[in-house]
Amino acid sequence: MRTTEFVQTSGVKAFLAAVTKAQQRGAREASWIAVKGERGLGKTRTLQWWALRQQAVYLRFKTEWTARWLLEELARELGLSAEACRKQDLFVRVVEAIRRQQVILVVDEIELLKVRGKIKLLELIRDISDLTEMEVVLAGDEAGINHVMRHDQFASRVASRAQFAPATAADIRLMCDKLAEVGIADDLVAEILQQSAGYLREAKNAIAEVERWADANGVKQVKLADVAGRALCAGRSTRRGA
């Protein structure tokens, strides 16, 4: 399986379209992009891929984050030292570096903001963004993004939104073509979609399982009849319906 290949599914395209829309915004302070989707739909992988290409700062929200800890992580990503530096001074140095470097900030797993008192950390990000016109990508599950959007001071800064939905048949077909090192017939693509319920993690596991079967049986093209009745991945179809 070609594990290093990045597949531009419909979710990736929706995110890239949201980026383009935000870049065409009118109000400069409205520089945020809200990205939501359940775990396993390719959201984090897409953000990491995009952040690397854009030389953006990617941070994952942490339940124990404090303002100081957040500033220190930002400083390290910007190539700054936070040693023996007061929080106020560190804030100024971070702001100056962001202005100079014109970086984009990506904050993933924003749903952890729902922890009591953590919304103040988003106020800190808003302060930095307002001072620098820094683009900010906030990503999380639906509940997390909705929680942020209930606060007008954040919602008013969102220039565009993107939704990661379960993969389509075309997405799974593309994944099989890009990732699999054996041929996968259309009827088996449909089975992978059904078993994975459109979750990319499970779909990748299914493709790997098909490859294992093909290697063990010495075949280069696999169709549904070859693996009929076989569990190709853990599957979420039953859990989603629960």
CSV table of C-alpha atoms in Angstrom, one decimal:
chain,number,residue,atom,x,y,z
A,1,MET,CA,0.0,0.0,0.0
A,2,ARG,CA,1.3,3.4,-0.9
A,3,THR,CA,1.2,4.9,2.6
A,4,THR,CA,2.9,8.2,1.7
A,5,GLU,CA,0.4,9.1,-1.1
A,6,PHE,CA,-2.0,11.9,-0.2
A,7,VAL,CA,-5.5,11.6,-1.7
A,8,GLN,CA,-7.5,14.7,-2.5
A,9,THR,CA,-10.9,13.5,-1.5
A,10,SER,CA,-14.1,15.6,-1.6
A,11,GLY,CA,-13.3,16.7,2.0
A,12,VAL,CA,-9.9,18.0,1.0
A,13,LYS,CA,-11.5,19.9,-1.9
A,14,ALA,CA,-14.1,21.5,0.4
A,15,PHE,CA,-11.3,22.6,2.7
A,16,LEU,CA,-9.2,24.1,-0.1
A,17,ALA,CA,-12.3,25.9,-1.4
A,18,ALA,CA,-12.9,27.4,2.0
A,19,VAL,CA,-9.2,28.6,2.1
A,20,THR,CA,-9.7,30.3,-1.3
A,21,LYS,CA,-12.9,32.0,0.0
A,22,ALA,CA,-11.1,33.3,3.1
A,23,GLN,CA,-8.3,34.7,1.1
A,24,GLN,CA,-10.8,36.7,-0.9
A,25,ARG,CA,-12.4,38.2,2.2
A,26,GLY,CA,-13.3,41.8,2.5
A,27,ALA,CA,-12.7,42.6,6.2
A,28,ARG,CA,-9.1,41.8,7.0
A,29,GLU,CA,-9.8,40.9,10.6
A,30,ALA,CA,-12.3,38.2,9.4
A,31,SER,CA,-9.4,35.8,8.7
A,32,TRP,CA,-10.6,32.6,10.3
A,33,ILE,CA,-11.6,29.3,8.7
A,34,ALA,CA,-13.8,26.9,10.7
A,35,VAL,CA,-13.4,23.2,9.8
A,36,LYS,CA,-15.6,20.5,11.3
A,37,GLY,CA,-16.0,16.8,10.9
A,38,GLU,CA,-16.0,13.6,13.0
A,39,ARG,CA,-12.8,11.8,13.7
A,40,GLY,CA,-11.7,9.4,11.0
A,41,LEU,CA,-12.9,11.5,8.0
A,42,GLY,CA,-9.4,12.8,7.1
A,43,LYS,CA,-9.6,16.2,8.7
A,44,THR,CA,-6.4,16.1,10.7
A,45,ARG,CA,-4.4,14.5,7.9
A,46,THR,CA,-5.6,17.2,5.5
A,47,LEU,CA,-4.6,20.0,7.9
A,48,GLN,CA,-1.2,18.6,8.5
A,49,TRP,CA,-0.6,18.1,4.8
A,50,TRP,CA,-1.8,21.7,4.0
A,51,ALA,CA,0.1,23.2,7.0
A,52,LEU,CA,3.4,21.6,5.7
A,53,ARG,CA,2.8,23.0,2.2
A,54,GLN,CA,2.0,26.5,3.5
A,55,GLN,CA,4.7,26.5,6.2
A,56,ALA,CA,1.9,27.1,8.7
A,57,VAL,CA,2.1,26.5,12.4
A,58,TYR,CA,0.0,23.4,13.3
A,59,LEU,CA,-1.0,23.0,17.0
A,60,ARG,CA,-3.3,20.4,18.6
A,61,PHE,CA,-5.4,21.8,21.4
A,62,LYS,CA,-4.5,20.3,24.8
A,63,THR,CA,-6.8,20.0,27.8
A,64,GLU,CA,-4.1,21.3,30.1
A,65,TRP,CA,-3.1,24.2,28.0
A,66,THR,CA,-2.6,27.5,29.8
A,67,ALA,CA,-2.0,30.9,28.1
A,68,ARG,CA,1.7,30.6,28.9
A,69,TRP,CA,1.9,27.0,27.5
A,70,LEU,CA,0.2,28.1,24.3
A,71,LEU,CA,2.5,31.1,23.8
A,72,GLU,CA,5.5,28.9,24.4
A,73,GLU,CA,4.4,26.4,21.8
A,74,LEU,CA,3.8,29.2,19.4
A,75,ALA,CA,7.2,30.6,20.2
A,76,ARG,CA,9.0,27.3,19.5
A,77,GLU,CA,7.2,26.9,16.2
A,78,LEU,CA,8.3,30.4,15.2
A,79,GLY,CA,11.9,29.7,16.1
A,80,LEU,CA,11.9,31.8,19.3
A,81,SER,CA,13.2,31.0,22.7
A,82,ALA,CA,10.8,31.3,25.6
A,83,GLU,CA,13.4,30.9,28.3
A,84,ALA,CA,13.4,33.4,31.2
A,85,CYS,CA,10.8,35.5,29.4
A,86,ARG,CA,7.7,37.0,31.1
A,87,LYS,CA,4.4,36.2,29.6
A,88,GLN,CA,3.8,39.7,28.5
A,89,ASP,CA,7.2,39.9,26.8
A,90,LEU,CA,6.6,36.5,25.2
A,91,PHE,CA,3.3,37.7,23.8
A,92,VAL,CA,5.0,40.8,22.2
A,93,ARG,CA,7.8,38.6,20.7
A,94,VAL,CA,5.3,36.2,19.3
A,95,VAL,CA,3.2,39.0,17.7
A,96,GLU,CA,6.3,40.5,16.2
A,97,ALA,CA,7.5,37.2,14.8
A,98,ILE,CA,4.1,36.5,13.2
A,99,ARG,CA,4.0,39.9,11.6
A,100,ARG,CA,7.5,39.4,10.2
A,101,GLN,CA,7.0,35.8,9.1
A,102,GLN,CA,3.4,36.1,7.9
A,103,VAL,CA,2.5,32.7,9.2
A,104,ILE,CA,-0.9,30.9,9.3
A,105,LEU,CA,-2.0,29.2,12.5
A,106,VAL,CA,-3.9,25.9,12.5
A,107,VAL,CA,-5.4,24.7,15.8
A,108,ASP,CA,-6.9,21.2,15.7
A,109,GLU,CA,-9.2,19.4,18.1
A,110,ILE,CA,-10.8,22.6,19.1
A,111,GLU,CA,-13.6,20.6,20.8
A,112,LEU,CA,-11.4,20.5,23.9
A,113,LEU,CA,-12.2,24.2,24.4
A,114,LYS,CA,-15.4,23.0,26.0
A,115,VAL,CA,-13.3,22.3,29.1
A,116,ARG,CA,-14.2,24.8,31.8
A,117,GLY,CA,-12.4,28.1,31.3
A,118,LYS,CA,-10.5,27.2,28.2
A,119,ILE,CA,-12.5,29.6,26.0
A,120,LYS,CA,-10.1,32.3,27.2
A,121,LEU,CA,-7.3,30.7,25.2
A,122,LEU,CA,-9.3,31.4,22.0
A,123,GLU,CA,-9.4,35.0,23.2
A,124,LEU,CA,-5.6,35.0,23.3
A,125,ILE,CA,-5.6,33.7,19.7
A,126,ARG,CA,-8.1,36.4,18.7
A,127,ASP,CA,-5.8,39.1,20.2
A,128,ILE,CA,-2.8,37.8,18.2
A,129,SER,CA,-4.9,37.5,15.1
A,130,ASP,CA,-6.3,41.0,15.4
A,131,LEU,CA,-2.9,42.5,15.9
A,132,THR,CA,-1.3,40.6,13.0
A,133,GLU,CA,-4.2,39.8,10.6
A,134,MET,CA,-3.0,36.2,10.9
A,135,GLU,CA,-5.1,33.6,9.2
A,136,VAL,CA,-6.4,31.1,11.7
A,137,VAL,CA,-7.8,27.6,10.9
A,138,LEU,CA,-9.9,26.2,13.7
A,139,ALA,CA,-10.8,22.5,13.4
A,140,GLY,CA,-12.8,20.1,15.5
A,141,ASP,CA,-15.9,18.0,15.7
A,142,GLU,CA,-19.4,19.5,15.1
A,143,ALA,CA,-20.0,20.1,18.8
A,144,GLY,CA,-16.7,21.9,19.2
A,145,ILE,CA,-17.1,24.2,16.2
A,146,ASN,CA,-20.7,25.0,17.2
A,147,HIS,CA,-19.5,25.9,20.7
A,148,VAL,CA,-17.0,28.4,19.2
A,149,MET,CA,-19.7,29.8,16.9
A,150,ARG,CA,-22.0,30.6,19.8
A,151,HIS,CA,-19.5,33.4,20.8
A,152,ASP,CA,-20.0,36.4,18.5
A,153,GLN,CA,-16.5,37.7,18.9
A,154,PHE,CA,-15.2,34.5,17.2
A,155,ALA,CA,-18.1,33.8,14.8
A,156,SER,CA,-17.7,37.3,13.3
A,157,ARG,CA,-14.1,36.5,12.4
A,158,VAL,CA,-14.9,33.4,10.4
A,159,ALA,CA,-14.6,34.1,6.7
A,160,SER,CA,-15.5,30.6,5.5
A,161,ARG,CA,-16.3,27.1,6.7
A,162,ALA,CA,-15.6,23.6,5.5
A,163,GLN,CA,-17.3,20.3,6.4
A,164,PHE,CA,-15.7,16.9,6.3
A,165,ALA,CA,-18.4,14.4,5.5
A,166,PRO,CA,-18.2,10.6,5.0
A,167,ALA,CA,-16.4,9.7,1.8
A,168,THR,CA,-18.4,9.2,-1.4
A,169,ALA,CA,-18.1,6.2,-3.8
A,170,ALA,CA,-15.9,8.4,-6.0
A,171,ASP,CA,-13.6,9.2,-3.0
A,172,ILE,CA,-13.2,5.4,-2.3
A,173,ARG,CA,-12.5,4.7,-5.9
A,174,LEU,CA,-9.9,7.4,-5.9
A,175,MET,CA,-8.3,6.0,-2.7
A,176,CYS,CA,-8.1,2.5,-4.2
A,177,ASP,CA,-6.5,3.8,-7.4
A,178,LYS,CA,-4.0,6.0,-5.5
A,179,LEU,CA,-3.2,3.8,-2.5
A,180,ALA,CA,-3.6,0.1,-3.5
A,181,GLU,CA,-0.9,-1.8,-5.2
A,182,VAL,CA,-3.4,-4.2,-6.6
A,183,GLY,CA,-6.4,-3.7,-8.8
A,184,ILE,CA,-9.7,-3.3,-7.0
A,185,ALA,CA,-12.9,-3.8,-8.9
A,186,ASP,CA,-15.9,-1.4,-8.7
A,187,ASP,CA,-18.1,-3.9,-6.8
A,188,LEU,CA,-15.4,-4.3,-4.2
A,189,VAL,CA,-15.1,-0.5,-4.0
A,190,ALA,CA,-18.8,-0.4,-3.1
A,191,GLU,CA,-18.3,-3.0,-0.4
A,192,ILE,CA,-15.4,-1.0,1.1
A,193,LEU,CA,-17.6,2.0,1.2
A,194,GLN,CA,-20.4,0.1,2.9
A,195,GLN,CA,-18.1,-1.6,5.5
A,196,SER,CA,-16.2,1.6,6.3
A,197,ALA,CA,-19.4,3.8,6.3
A,198,GLY,CA,-17.3,6.4,4.5
A,199,TYR,CA,-14.7,6.8,7.2
A,200,LEU,CA,-11.2,7.1,5.7
A,201,ARG,CA,-9.4,5.3,8.4
A,202,GLU,CA,-11.5,2.3,8.0
A,203,ALA,CA,-11.4,2.5,4.2
A,204,LYS,CA,-7.6,2.5,4.3
A,205,ASN,CA,-7.7,-0.5,6.6
A,206,ALA,CA,-10.0,-2.3,4.2
A,207,ILE,CA,-7.7,-1.5,1.3
A,208,ALA,CA,-4.7,-3.0,3.2
A,209,GLU,CA,-6.8,-6.1,4.0
A,210,VAL,CA,-7.6,-6.5,0.3
A,211,GLU,CA,-3.9,-6.2,-0.5
A,212,ARG,CA,-3.0,-8.9,2.1
A,213,TRP,CA,-5.5,-11.2,0.6
A,214,ALA,CA,-4.2,-10.6,-2.9
A,215,ASP,CA,-0.6,-11.2,-1.8
A,216,ALA,CA,-1.5,-14.4,0.0
A,217,ASN,CA,-3.4,-15.7,-3.1
A,218,GLY,CA,-1.0,-14.3,-5.8
A,219,VAL,CA,-3.5,-12.2,-7.6
A,220,LYS,CA,-3.2,-8.7,-9.0
A,221,GLN,CA,-6.9,-7.8,-9.5
A,222,VAL,CA,-9.5,-8.4,-6.7
A,223,LYS,CA,-13.3,-8.3,-7.1
A,224,LEU,CA,-16.0,-8.6,-4.5
A,225,ALA,CA,-16.6,-12.4,-5.1
A,226,ASP,CA,-13.0,-13.0,-4.1
A,227,VAL,CA,-13.5,-11.7,-0.5
A,228,ALA,CA,-17.2,-12.2,-0.1
A,229,GLY,CA,-18.3,-12.4,3.5
A,230,ARG,CA,-14.9,-11.2,4.8
A,231,ALA,CA,-14.7,-8.3,7.3
A,232,LEU,CA,-12.3,-5.9,5.6
A,233,CYS,CA,-12.2,-3.4,8.5
A,234,ALA,CA,-13.7,-2.8,11.9
A,235,GLY,CA,-16.5,-0.8,10.3
A,236,ARG,CA,-18.7,2.0,11.7
A,237,SER,CA,-21.9,1.2,10.0
A,238,THR,CA,-23.4,-0.4,13.1
A,239,ARG,CA,-22.0,2.2,15.5
A,240,ARG,CA,-23.3,5.1,13.4
A,241,GLY,CA,-26.8,3.6,13.5
A,242,ALA,CA,-26.6,3.0,17.3
